[in-house]
XYZ file of C-alpha atoms in Angstrom:
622
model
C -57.721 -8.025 1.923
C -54.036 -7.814 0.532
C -51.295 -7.842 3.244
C -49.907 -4.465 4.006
C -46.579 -3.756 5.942
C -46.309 -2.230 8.721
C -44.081 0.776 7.604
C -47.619 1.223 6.064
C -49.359 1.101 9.378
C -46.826 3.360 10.683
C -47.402 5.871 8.000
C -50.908 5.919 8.621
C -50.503 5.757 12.852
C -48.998 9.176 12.239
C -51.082 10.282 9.683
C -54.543 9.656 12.066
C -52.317 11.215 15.191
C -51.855 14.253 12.853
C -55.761 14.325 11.809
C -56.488 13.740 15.419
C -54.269 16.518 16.373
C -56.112 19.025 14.192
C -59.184 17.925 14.721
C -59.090 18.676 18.470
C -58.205 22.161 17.641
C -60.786 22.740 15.144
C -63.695 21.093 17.796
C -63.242 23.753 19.611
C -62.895 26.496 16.890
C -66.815 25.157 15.510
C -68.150 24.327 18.710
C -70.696 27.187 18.447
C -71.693 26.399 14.812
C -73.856 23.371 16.330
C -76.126 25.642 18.137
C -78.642 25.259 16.088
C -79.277 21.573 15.479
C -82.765 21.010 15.073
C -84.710 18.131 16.589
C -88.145 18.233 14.450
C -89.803 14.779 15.473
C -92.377 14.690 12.096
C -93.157 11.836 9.986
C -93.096 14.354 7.122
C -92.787 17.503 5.917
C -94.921 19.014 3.646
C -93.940 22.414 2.174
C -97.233 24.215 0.440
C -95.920 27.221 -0.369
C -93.013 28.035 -3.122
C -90.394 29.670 -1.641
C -87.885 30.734 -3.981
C -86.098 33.605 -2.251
C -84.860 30.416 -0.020
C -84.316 28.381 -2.920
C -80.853 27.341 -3.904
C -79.916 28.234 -7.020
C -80.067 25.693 -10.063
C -76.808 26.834 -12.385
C -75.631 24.967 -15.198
C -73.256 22.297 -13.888
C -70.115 23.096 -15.023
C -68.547 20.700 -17.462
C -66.345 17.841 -16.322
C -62.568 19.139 -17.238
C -61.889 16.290 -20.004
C -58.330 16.416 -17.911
C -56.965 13.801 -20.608
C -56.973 16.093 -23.479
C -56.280 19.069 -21.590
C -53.094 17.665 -20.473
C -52.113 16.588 -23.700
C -52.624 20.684 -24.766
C -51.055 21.680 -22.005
C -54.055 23.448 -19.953
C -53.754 21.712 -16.842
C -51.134 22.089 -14.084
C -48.818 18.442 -13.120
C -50.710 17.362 -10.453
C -53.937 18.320 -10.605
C -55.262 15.018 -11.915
C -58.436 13.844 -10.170
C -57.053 10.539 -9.854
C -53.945 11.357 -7.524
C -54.448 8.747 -4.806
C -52.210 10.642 -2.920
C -54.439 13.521 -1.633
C -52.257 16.370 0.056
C -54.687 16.575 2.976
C -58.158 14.198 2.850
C -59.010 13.274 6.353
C -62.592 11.677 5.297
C -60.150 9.697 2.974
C -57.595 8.780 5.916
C -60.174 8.058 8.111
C -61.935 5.305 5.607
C -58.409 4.250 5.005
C -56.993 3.812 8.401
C -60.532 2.076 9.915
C -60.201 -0.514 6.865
C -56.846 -1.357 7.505
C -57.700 -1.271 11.390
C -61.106 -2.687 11.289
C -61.865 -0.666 14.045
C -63.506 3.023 13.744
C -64.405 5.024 17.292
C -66.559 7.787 14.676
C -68.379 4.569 12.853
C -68.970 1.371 11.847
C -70.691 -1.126 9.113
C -73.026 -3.784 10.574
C -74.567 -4.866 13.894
C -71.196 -5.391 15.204
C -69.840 -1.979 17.293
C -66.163 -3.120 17.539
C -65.930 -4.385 14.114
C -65.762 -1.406 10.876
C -66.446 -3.777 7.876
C -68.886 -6.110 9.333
C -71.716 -6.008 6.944
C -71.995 -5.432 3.131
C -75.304 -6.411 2.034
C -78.584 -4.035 2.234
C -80.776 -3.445 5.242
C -84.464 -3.135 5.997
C -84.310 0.095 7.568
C -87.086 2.717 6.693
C -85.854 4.449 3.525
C -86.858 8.644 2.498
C -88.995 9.476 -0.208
C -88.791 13.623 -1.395
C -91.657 15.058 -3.621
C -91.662 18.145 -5.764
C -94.726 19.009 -7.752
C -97.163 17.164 -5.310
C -97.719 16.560 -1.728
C -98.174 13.274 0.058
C -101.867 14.184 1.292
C -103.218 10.948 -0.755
C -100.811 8.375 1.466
C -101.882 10.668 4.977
C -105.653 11.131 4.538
C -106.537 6.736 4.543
C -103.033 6.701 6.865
C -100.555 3.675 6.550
C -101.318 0.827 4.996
C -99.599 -0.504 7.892
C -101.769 0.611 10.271
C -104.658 -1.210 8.281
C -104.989 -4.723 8.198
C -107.162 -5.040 5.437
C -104.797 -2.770 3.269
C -101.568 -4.407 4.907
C -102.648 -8.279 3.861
C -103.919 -7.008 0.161
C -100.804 -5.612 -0.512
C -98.750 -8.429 0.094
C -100.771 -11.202 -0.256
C -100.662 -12.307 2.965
C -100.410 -11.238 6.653
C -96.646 -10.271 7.291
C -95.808 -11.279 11.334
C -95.384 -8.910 13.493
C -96.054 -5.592 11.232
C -99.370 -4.432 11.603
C -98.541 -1.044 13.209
C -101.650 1.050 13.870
C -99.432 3.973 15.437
C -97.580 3.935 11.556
C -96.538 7.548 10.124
C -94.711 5.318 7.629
C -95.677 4.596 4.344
C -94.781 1.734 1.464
C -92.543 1.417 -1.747
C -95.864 0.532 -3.399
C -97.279 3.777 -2.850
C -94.267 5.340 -5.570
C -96.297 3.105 -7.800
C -99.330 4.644 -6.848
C -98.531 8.794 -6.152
C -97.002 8.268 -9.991
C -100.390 6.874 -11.176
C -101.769 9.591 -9.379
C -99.791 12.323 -10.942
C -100.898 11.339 -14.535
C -104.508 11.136 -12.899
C -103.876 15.111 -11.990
C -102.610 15.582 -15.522
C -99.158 16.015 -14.848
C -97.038 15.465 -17.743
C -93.633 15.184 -16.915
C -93.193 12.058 -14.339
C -89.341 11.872 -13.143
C -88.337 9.164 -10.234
C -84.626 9.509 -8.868
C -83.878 6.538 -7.351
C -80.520 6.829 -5.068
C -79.577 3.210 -4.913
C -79.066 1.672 -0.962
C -79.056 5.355 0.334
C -81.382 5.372 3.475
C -81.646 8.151 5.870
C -78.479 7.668 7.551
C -76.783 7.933 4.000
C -78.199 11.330 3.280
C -77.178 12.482 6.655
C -73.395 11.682 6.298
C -73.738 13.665 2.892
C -75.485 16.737 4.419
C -73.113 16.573 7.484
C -69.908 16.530 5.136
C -71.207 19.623 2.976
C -72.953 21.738 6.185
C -69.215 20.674 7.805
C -71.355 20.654 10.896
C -74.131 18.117 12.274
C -77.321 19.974 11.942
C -79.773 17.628 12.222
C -80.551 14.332 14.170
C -84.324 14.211 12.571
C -86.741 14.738 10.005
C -85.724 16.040 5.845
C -82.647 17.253 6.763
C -80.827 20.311 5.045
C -78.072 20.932 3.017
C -78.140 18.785 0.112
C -80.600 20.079 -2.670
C -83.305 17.674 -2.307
C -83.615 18.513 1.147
C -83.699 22.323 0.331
C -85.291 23.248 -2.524
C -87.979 25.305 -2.237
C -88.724 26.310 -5.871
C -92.479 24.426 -5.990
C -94.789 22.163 -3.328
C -92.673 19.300 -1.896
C -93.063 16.912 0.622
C -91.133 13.960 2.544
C -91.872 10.921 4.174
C -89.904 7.675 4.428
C -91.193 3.920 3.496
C -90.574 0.644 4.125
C -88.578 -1.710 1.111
C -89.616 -4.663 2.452
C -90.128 -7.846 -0.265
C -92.995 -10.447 -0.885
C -90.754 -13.334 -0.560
C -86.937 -13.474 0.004
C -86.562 -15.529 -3.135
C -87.622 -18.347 -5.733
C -86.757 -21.336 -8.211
C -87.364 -20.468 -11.484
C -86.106 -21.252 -15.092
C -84.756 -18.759 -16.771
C -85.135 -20.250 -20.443
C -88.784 -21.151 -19.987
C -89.700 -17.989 -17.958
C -91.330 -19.959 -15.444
C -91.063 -19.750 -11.424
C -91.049 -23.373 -10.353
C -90.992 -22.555 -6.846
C -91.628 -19.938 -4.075
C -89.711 -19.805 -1.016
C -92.846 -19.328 1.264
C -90.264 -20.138 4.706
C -88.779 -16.306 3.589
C -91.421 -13.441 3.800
C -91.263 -9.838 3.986
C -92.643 -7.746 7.015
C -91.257 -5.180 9.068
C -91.539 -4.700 13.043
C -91.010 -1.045 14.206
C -90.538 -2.537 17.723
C -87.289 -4.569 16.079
C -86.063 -1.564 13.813
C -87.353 1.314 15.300
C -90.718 3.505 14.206
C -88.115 5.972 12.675
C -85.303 6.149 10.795
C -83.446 8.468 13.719
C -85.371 6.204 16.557
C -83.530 3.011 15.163
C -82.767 -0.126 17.462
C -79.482 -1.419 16.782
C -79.915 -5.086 16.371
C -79.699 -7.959 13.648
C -83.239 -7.842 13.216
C -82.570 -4.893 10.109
C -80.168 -7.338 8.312
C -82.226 -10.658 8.564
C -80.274 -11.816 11.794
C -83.237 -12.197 14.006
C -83.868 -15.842 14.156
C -87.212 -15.220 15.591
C -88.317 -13.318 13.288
C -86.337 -12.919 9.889
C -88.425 -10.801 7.761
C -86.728 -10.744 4.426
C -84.418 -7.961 3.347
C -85.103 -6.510 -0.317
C -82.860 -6.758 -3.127
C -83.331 -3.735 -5.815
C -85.120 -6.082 -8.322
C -88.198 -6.621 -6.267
C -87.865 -3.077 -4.597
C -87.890 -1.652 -7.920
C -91.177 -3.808 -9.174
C -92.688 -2.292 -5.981
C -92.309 1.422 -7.530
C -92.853 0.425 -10.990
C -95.697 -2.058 -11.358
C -97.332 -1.477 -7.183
C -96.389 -5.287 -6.374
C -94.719 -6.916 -3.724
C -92.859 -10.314 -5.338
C -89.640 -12.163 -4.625
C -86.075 -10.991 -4.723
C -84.651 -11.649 -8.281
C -87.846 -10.486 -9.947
C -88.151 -7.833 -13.357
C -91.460 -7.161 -12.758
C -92.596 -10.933 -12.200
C -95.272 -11.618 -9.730
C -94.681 -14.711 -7.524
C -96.487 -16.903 -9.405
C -94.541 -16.020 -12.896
C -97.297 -14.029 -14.493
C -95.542 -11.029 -15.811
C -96.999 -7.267 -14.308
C -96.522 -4.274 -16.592
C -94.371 -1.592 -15.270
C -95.553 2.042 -15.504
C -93.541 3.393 -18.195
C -94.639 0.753 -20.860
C -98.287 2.105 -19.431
C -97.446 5.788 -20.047
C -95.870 4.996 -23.261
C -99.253 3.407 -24.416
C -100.741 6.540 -23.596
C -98.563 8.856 -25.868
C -95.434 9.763 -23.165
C -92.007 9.093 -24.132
C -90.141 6.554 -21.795
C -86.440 6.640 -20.683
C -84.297 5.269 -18.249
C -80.584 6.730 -17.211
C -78.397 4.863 -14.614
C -74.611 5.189 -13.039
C -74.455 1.456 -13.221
C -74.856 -1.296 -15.968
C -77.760 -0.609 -18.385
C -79.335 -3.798 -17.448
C -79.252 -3.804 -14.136
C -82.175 -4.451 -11.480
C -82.987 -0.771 -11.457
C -82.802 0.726 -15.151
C -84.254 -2.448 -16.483
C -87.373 -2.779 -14.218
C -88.820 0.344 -15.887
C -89.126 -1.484 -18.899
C -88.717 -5.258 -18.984
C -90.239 -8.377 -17.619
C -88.051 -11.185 -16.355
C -88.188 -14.116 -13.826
C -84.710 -13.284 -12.755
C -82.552 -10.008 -12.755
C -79.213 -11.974 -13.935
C -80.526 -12.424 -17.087
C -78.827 -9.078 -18.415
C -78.781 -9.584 -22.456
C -82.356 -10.054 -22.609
C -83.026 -7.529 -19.830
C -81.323 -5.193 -22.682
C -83.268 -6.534 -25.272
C -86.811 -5.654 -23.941
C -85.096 -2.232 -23.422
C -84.269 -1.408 -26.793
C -87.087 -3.450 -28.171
C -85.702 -6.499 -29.523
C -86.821 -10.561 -28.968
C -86.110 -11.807 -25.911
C -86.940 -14.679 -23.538
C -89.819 -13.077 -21.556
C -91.009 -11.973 -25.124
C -89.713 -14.048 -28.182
C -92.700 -13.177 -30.643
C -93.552 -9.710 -29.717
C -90.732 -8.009 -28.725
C -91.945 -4.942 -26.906
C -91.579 -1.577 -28.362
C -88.387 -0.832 -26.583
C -87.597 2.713 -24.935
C -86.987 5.783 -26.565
C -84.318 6.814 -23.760
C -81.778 4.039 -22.362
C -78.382 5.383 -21.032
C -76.703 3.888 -18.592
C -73.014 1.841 -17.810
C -71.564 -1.462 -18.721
C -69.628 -1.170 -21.791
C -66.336 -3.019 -21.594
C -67.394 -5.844 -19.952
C -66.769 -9.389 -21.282
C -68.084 -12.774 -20.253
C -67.463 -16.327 -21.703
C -69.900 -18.228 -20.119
C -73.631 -17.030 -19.001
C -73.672 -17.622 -15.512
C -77.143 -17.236 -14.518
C -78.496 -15.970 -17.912
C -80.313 -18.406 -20.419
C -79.061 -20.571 -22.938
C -79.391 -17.753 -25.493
C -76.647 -16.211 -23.713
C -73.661 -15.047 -26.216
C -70.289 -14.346 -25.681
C -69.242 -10.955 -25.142
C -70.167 -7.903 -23.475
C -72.821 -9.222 -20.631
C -74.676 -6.711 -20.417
C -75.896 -5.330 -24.442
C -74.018 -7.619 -26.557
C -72.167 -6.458 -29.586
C -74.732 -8.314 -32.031
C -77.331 -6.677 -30.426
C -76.056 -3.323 -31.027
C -75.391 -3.914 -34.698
C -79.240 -5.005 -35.383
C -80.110 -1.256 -33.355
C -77.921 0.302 -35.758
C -79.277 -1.644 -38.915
C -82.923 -1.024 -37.426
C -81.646 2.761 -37.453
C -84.193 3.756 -34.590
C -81.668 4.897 -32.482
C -78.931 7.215 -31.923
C -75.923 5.527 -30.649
C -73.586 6.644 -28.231
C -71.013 4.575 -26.651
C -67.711 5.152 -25.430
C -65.003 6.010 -27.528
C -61.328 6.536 -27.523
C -60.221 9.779 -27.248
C -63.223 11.557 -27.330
C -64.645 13.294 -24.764
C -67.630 11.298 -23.328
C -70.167 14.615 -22.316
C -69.609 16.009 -25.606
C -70.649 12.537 -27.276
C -73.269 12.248 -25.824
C -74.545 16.056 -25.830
C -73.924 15.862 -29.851
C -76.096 12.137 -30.131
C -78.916 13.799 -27.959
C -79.023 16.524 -30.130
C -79.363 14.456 -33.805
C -81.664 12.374 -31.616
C -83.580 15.188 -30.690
C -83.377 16.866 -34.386
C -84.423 13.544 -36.617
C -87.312 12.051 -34.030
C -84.970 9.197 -33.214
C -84.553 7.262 -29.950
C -81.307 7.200 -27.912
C -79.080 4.897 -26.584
C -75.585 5.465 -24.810
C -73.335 3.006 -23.505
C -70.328 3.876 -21.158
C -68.644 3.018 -18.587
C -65.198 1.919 -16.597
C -63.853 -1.233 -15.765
C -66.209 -2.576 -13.285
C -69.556 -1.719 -15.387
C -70.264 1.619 -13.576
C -69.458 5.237 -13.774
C -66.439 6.631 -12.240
C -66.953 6.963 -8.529
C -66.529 10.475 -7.031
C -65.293 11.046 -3.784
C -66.645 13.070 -0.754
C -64.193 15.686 -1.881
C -65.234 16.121 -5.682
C -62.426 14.186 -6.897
C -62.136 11.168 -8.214
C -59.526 9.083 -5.937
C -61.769 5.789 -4.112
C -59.829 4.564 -1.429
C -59.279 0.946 0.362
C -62.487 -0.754 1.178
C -64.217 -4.053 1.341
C -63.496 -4.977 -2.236
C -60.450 -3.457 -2.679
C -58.993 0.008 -4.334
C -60.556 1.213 -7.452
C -57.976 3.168 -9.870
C -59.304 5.471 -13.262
C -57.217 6.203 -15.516
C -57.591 9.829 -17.200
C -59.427 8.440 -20.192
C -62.178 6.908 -17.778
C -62.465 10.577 -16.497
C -62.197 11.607 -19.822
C -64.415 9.713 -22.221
C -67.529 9.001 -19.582
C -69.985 11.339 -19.008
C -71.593 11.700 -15.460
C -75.051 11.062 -14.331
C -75.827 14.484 -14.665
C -74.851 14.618 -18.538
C -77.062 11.356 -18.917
C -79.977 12.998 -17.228
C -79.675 16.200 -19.669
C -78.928 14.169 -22.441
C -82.125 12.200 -21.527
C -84.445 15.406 -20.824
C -83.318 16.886 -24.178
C -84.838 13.741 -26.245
C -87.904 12.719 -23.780
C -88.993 16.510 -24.135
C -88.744 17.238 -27.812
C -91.508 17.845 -29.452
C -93.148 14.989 -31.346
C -93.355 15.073 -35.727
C -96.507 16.480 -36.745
C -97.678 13.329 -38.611
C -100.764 14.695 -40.002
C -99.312 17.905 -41.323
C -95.863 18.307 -43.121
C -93.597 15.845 -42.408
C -90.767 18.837 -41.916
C -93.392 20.701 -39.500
C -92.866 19.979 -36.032
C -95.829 20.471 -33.119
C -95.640 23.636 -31.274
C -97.479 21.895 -28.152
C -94.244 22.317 -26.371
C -92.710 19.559 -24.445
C -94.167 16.225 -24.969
C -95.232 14.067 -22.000
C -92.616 11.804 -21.123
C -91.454 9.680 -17.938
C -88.094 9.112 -16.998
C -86.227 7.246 -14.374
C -82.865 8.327 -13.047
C -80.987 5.827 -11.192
C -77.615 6.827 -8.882
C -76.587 3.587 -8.741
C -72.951 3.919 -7.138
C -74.628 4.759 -3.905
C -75.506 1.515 -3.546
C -72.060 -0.143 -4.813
C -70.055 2.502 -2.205
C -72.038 1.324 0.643
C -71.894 -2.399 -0.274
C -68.110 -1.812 -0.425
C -68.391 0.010 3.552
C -66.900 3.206 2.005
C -68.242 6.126 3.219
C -65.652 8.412 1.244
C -67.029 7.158 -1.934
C -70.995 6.945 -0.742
C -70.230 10.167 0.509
C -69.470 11.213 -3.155
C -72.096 9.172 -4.583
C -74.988 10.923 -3.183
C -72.967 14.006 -4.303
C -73.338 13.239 -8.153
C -76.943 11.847 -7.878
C -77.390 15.465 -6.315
C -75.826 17.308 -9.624
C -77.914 14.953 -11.783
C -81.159 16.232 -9.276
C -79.989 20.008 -9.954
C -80.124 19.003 -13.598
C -83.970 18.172 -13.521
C -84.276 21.410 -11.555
C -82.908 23.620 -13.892
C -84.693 21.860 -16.553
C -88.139 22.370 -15.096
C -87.833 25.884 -14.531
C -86.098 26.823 -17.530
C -89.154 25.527 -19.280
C -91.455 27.115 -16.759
C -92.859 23.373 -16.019
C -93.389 22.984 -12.644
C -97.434 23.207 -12.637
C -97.166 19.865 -15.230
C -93.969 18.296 -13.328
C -94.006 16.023 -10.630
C -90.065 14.304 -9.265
C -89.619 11.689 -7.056
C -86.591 11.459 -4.643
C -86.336 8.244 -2.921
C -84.103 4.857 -2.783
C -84.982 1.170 -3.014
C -83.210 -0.027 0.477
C -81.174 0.801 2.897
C -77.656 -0.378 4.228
C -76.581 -0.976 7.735
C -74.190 2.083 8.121
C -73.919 3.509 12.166
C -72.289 6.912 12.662
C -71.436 7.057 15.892
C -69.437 10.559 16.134
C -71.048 13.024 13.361
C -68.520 15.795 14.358
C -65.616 13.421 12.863
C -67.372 13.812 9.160
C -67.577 17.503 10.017
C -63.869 18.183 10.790
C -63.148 16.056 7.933
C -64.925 18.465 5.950
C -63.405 21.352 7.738
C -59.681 20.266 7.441
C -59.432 19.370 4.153
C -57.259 21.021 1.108
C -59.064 18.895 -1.592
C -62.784 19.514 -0.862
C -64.562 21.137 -3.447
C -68.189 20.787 -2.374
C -68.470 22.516 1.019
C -67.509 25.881 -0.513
């Protein structure tokens, strides 16, 4: 952390007394508003019956103010940047400010340790939700859990985890995504969407729901008052599962696509007596992190989390879809796409990341990011140099901007430039003329790009690809507050300019950008060539990854995880409001659900709620 003076810590000593101040008036102004907490102690909840007279409503998002060109025009007032770092009143954003500079947090903390804020930045092994719409979770609760059945339990992972058999378990596993999708196309469902909120567990959504409710009012269960807790526009259901790995790791050779070696003294497992059988029963300990020496049942990375979901295995950390042994699994989209659906993939974060590039490729290790791209957009790569795979026809997602010299952990076929999708490898897409490019571009307003390449895409029968991003590989982060302003945390301050507001789109313009190509209908090859089908949308499955969840919480910043679950919310709303406005619920099933959790502990909820309250900047507790 960089020194800071203590005028500074005088500055923000008064600021906190003021906060404090003020938020010991407004305590007792809300008091009453907590009434109705509710304490529903279910393992799920299963919702059979639409309501839509309770359903929130699904508008168009509103466009992103390109605030860039508007100033330049003249249409927006001095000072109403999203970027001012100098918010006028932002307790949530004083409070993350003041217990970073302090350490020391009496509402929260990050880690096992109570009197330290920042104590823990990695991920967590804590019990993680999974929402349904279009289908209910009867399949995983007529057998029961896998982990209350041996048999099941030793199958899945290939051996007997320690201490994990459970045969009191209303929990379920990350393996059973893998299986509920297979199970949806089984049903003949046609439109498969998972939303997969990077590192937000439980206690992540509840921070969110607190600061739009601006009261605590739940301790249990779905929750309410974020949209995939509330919506009530078709069947839905929720449960939560465990992320735990195969193996915590392994040696492998990234050039040769071999795993040399298994690390068989690191396994996966999880022990509800050690974490708790609940995500709001939890044990505070070091057994969620990996800290129990007596039993240190690996903690997931996203790579191996994500092959559970999209191929049903449990493997090592590191892995694209590997098994332990090296032998390559195929992931469900390159399945579906076999079977006539259309196949994308939309993240916040770089377009080759663990997440975005386990729906598609194969790879012994996740670093190997220009190759990770090429299996996405169908070109040679290491894990397949003679038959390239077909590629997806969707692939949106961050990273543009960002320049390395030397490969790191990637193979020898590494070449310098952008890390992620290298320059070359973008010129052969556009010779190859497949695609529909979109990447960022100065001066031009990043939604509308993107809106205007889905729609050629759309028109000619192409494929599309957009590449964006800031300086860091990733979206612009939104605050709790709507705005755009990050402040201190583990790694530091994070600063956008008005043409990163400007010239990215969000998540939510990916996702509609992505729904608008997956669902067009197909060329009628067998009639005209200018004829298109009139079988309506075609089948298609899509991943949507809100990937600064997870890089907010590995930072300990709960303004900006806060905001992160926010825009993976808008992007949700999207999928809504497409679904209905093509009357597609009876042929649509989406998945809410993460691939790990962190190791937040909110100790005073009311603090998020009078942060909500108090502050002049907040734009989504209206």
């Amino acid at each position: 952390m960089s020194h800071v003076s203590s005028s500074h810590f005088l500055s923000v000593w008064r600021c906190d007394l003021r906060a404090m101040l003020a938020i010991l008036v407004i305590q007792c102004l809300i008091a009453s508003t907590n009434a109705g907490t509710t304490h529903a102690q279910d393992a799920g909840t299963k919702i059979l019956v639409a309501d839509t007279t309770t359903a929130p409503a699904a508008p168009t998002p509103e466009e992103k103010t390109d605030t860039a060109l508007l100033e330049q025009t003249g249409e927006i007032a001095a000072g109403e940047a999203s970027t001012d770092s100098k918010s006028s009143n932002d307790p949530l954003r004083e409070m993350q400010t003041s217990a970073m500079e302090n350490q020391s947090a009496a509402w929260g903390h990050w880690g096992d340790q109570a009197n330290k804020y920042s104590a823990w930045k990695e991920h967590s092994n804590r019990l993680v939700p999974l929402y349904t719409f279009g289908m209910t979770l009867d399949s995983l609760r007529e057998p029961g859990s896998l982990y209350a059945d041996d048999a099941r339990l030793e199958e899945r992972y290939g051996y007997m985890p320690q201490s994990t058999s459970n045969p009191n378990a209303l929990y379920h596993d990350q393996t059973d995504v893998y299986q509920l999708q297979q199970l949806a196309v089984a049903q003949g469902k046609k439109h498969i969407i998972l939303m997969i909120f990077d590192g937000m567990d439980w206690q992540t959504t509840r921070n969110a729901a607190i600061y739009r409710n601006q009261a605590d009012l739940y301790d249990s269960g779905r929750g309410r008052g974020l949209a995939f807790q509330d919506y009530r526009g078709t069947v839905t259901d929720y449960t939560f599962i465990v992320s735990s790995p195969g193996l915590g790791g392994a040696e492998f050779d990234v050039d040769s696509q071999l795993v040399v070696s298994s690390n068989q003294d690191s396994m996966g497992g999880f022990d509800p007596n050690l974490a708790g059988p609940s995500p709001w029963q939890e044990r505070m300990s070091s057994y969620p992190i990996g800290g129990d020496r007596a039993l240190p049942h690996s903690v997931t990375d996203s790579a191996a989390s994500a092959a559970s979901m999209m191929s049903g295995i449990k493997t090592y950390n590191g892995s694209i879809n590997c098994k332990v042994d090296g032998t390559q699994a195929e992931p469900i989209g390159r399945c579906l796409q076999e079977q006539g659906f259309a196949i994308g993939a939309v993240s916040s974060v770089p377009v080759s990341h663990a997440t975005p590039a386990s729906t598609y490729a194969n790879n012994v290790s996740r670093k190997d990011y220009q190759d990770l791209s090429r299996d996405l957009v169908g070109l040679p790569s290491s894990a397949h140099r003679k038959n390239p795979l077909p590629g997806a026809d969707v692939v949106i997602g961050s990273g543009w901007g960002e320049m390395a010299d030397k490969p790191k952990l990637q193979g020898n076929n590494f070449l310098s430039g952008n890390e992620y999708l290298h320059e070359s490898d973008l010129k052969k897409l556009e010779e190859r003329g497949d695609y529909v490019i979109a990447k960022r571009t100065s001066g031009v307003r990043g939604s509308e790009l993107l809106r205007e390449a889905a729609h050629t895409a759309a028109q000619s029968h192409k494929r599309l690809l957009g590449f964006f991003g800031s300086k860091g590989g990733h979206l612009p982060f939104a605050t709790a507050d709507g705005n755009y302003n990050p402040t201190v945390d583990a790694y530091g301050i994070e600063n956008y300019s008005q043409a990163d507001l400007a010239e990215n789109p969000t998540l939510a313009d990916m996702t509609d950008a992505a729904l608008q190509v997956l669902s067009a209908p197909e060329q009628n090859q067998t009639a005209n060539a200018n004829k298109e089908s009139d079988a309506g949308p075609r089948p298609f499955w899509l991943l949507v990854e809100c990937g600064d969840v997870d890089w907010a919480n590995h930072a300990n910043n709960l303004d900006s995880s806060i905001g992160a679950v926010y825009s993976g919310e808008d992007a949700f709303k999207t999928v809504v409001r497409w679904v209905e406005s093509n009357d597609a619920w009876e042929d649509t099933v989406v998945f809410v659900t993460s691939d790990h959790g962190h190791y937040f502990h909110l100790d005073d909820p009311q603090a998020i709620a009078d942060a909500a309250a108090l502050s002049s900047t907040n734009k989504v507790s209206e």
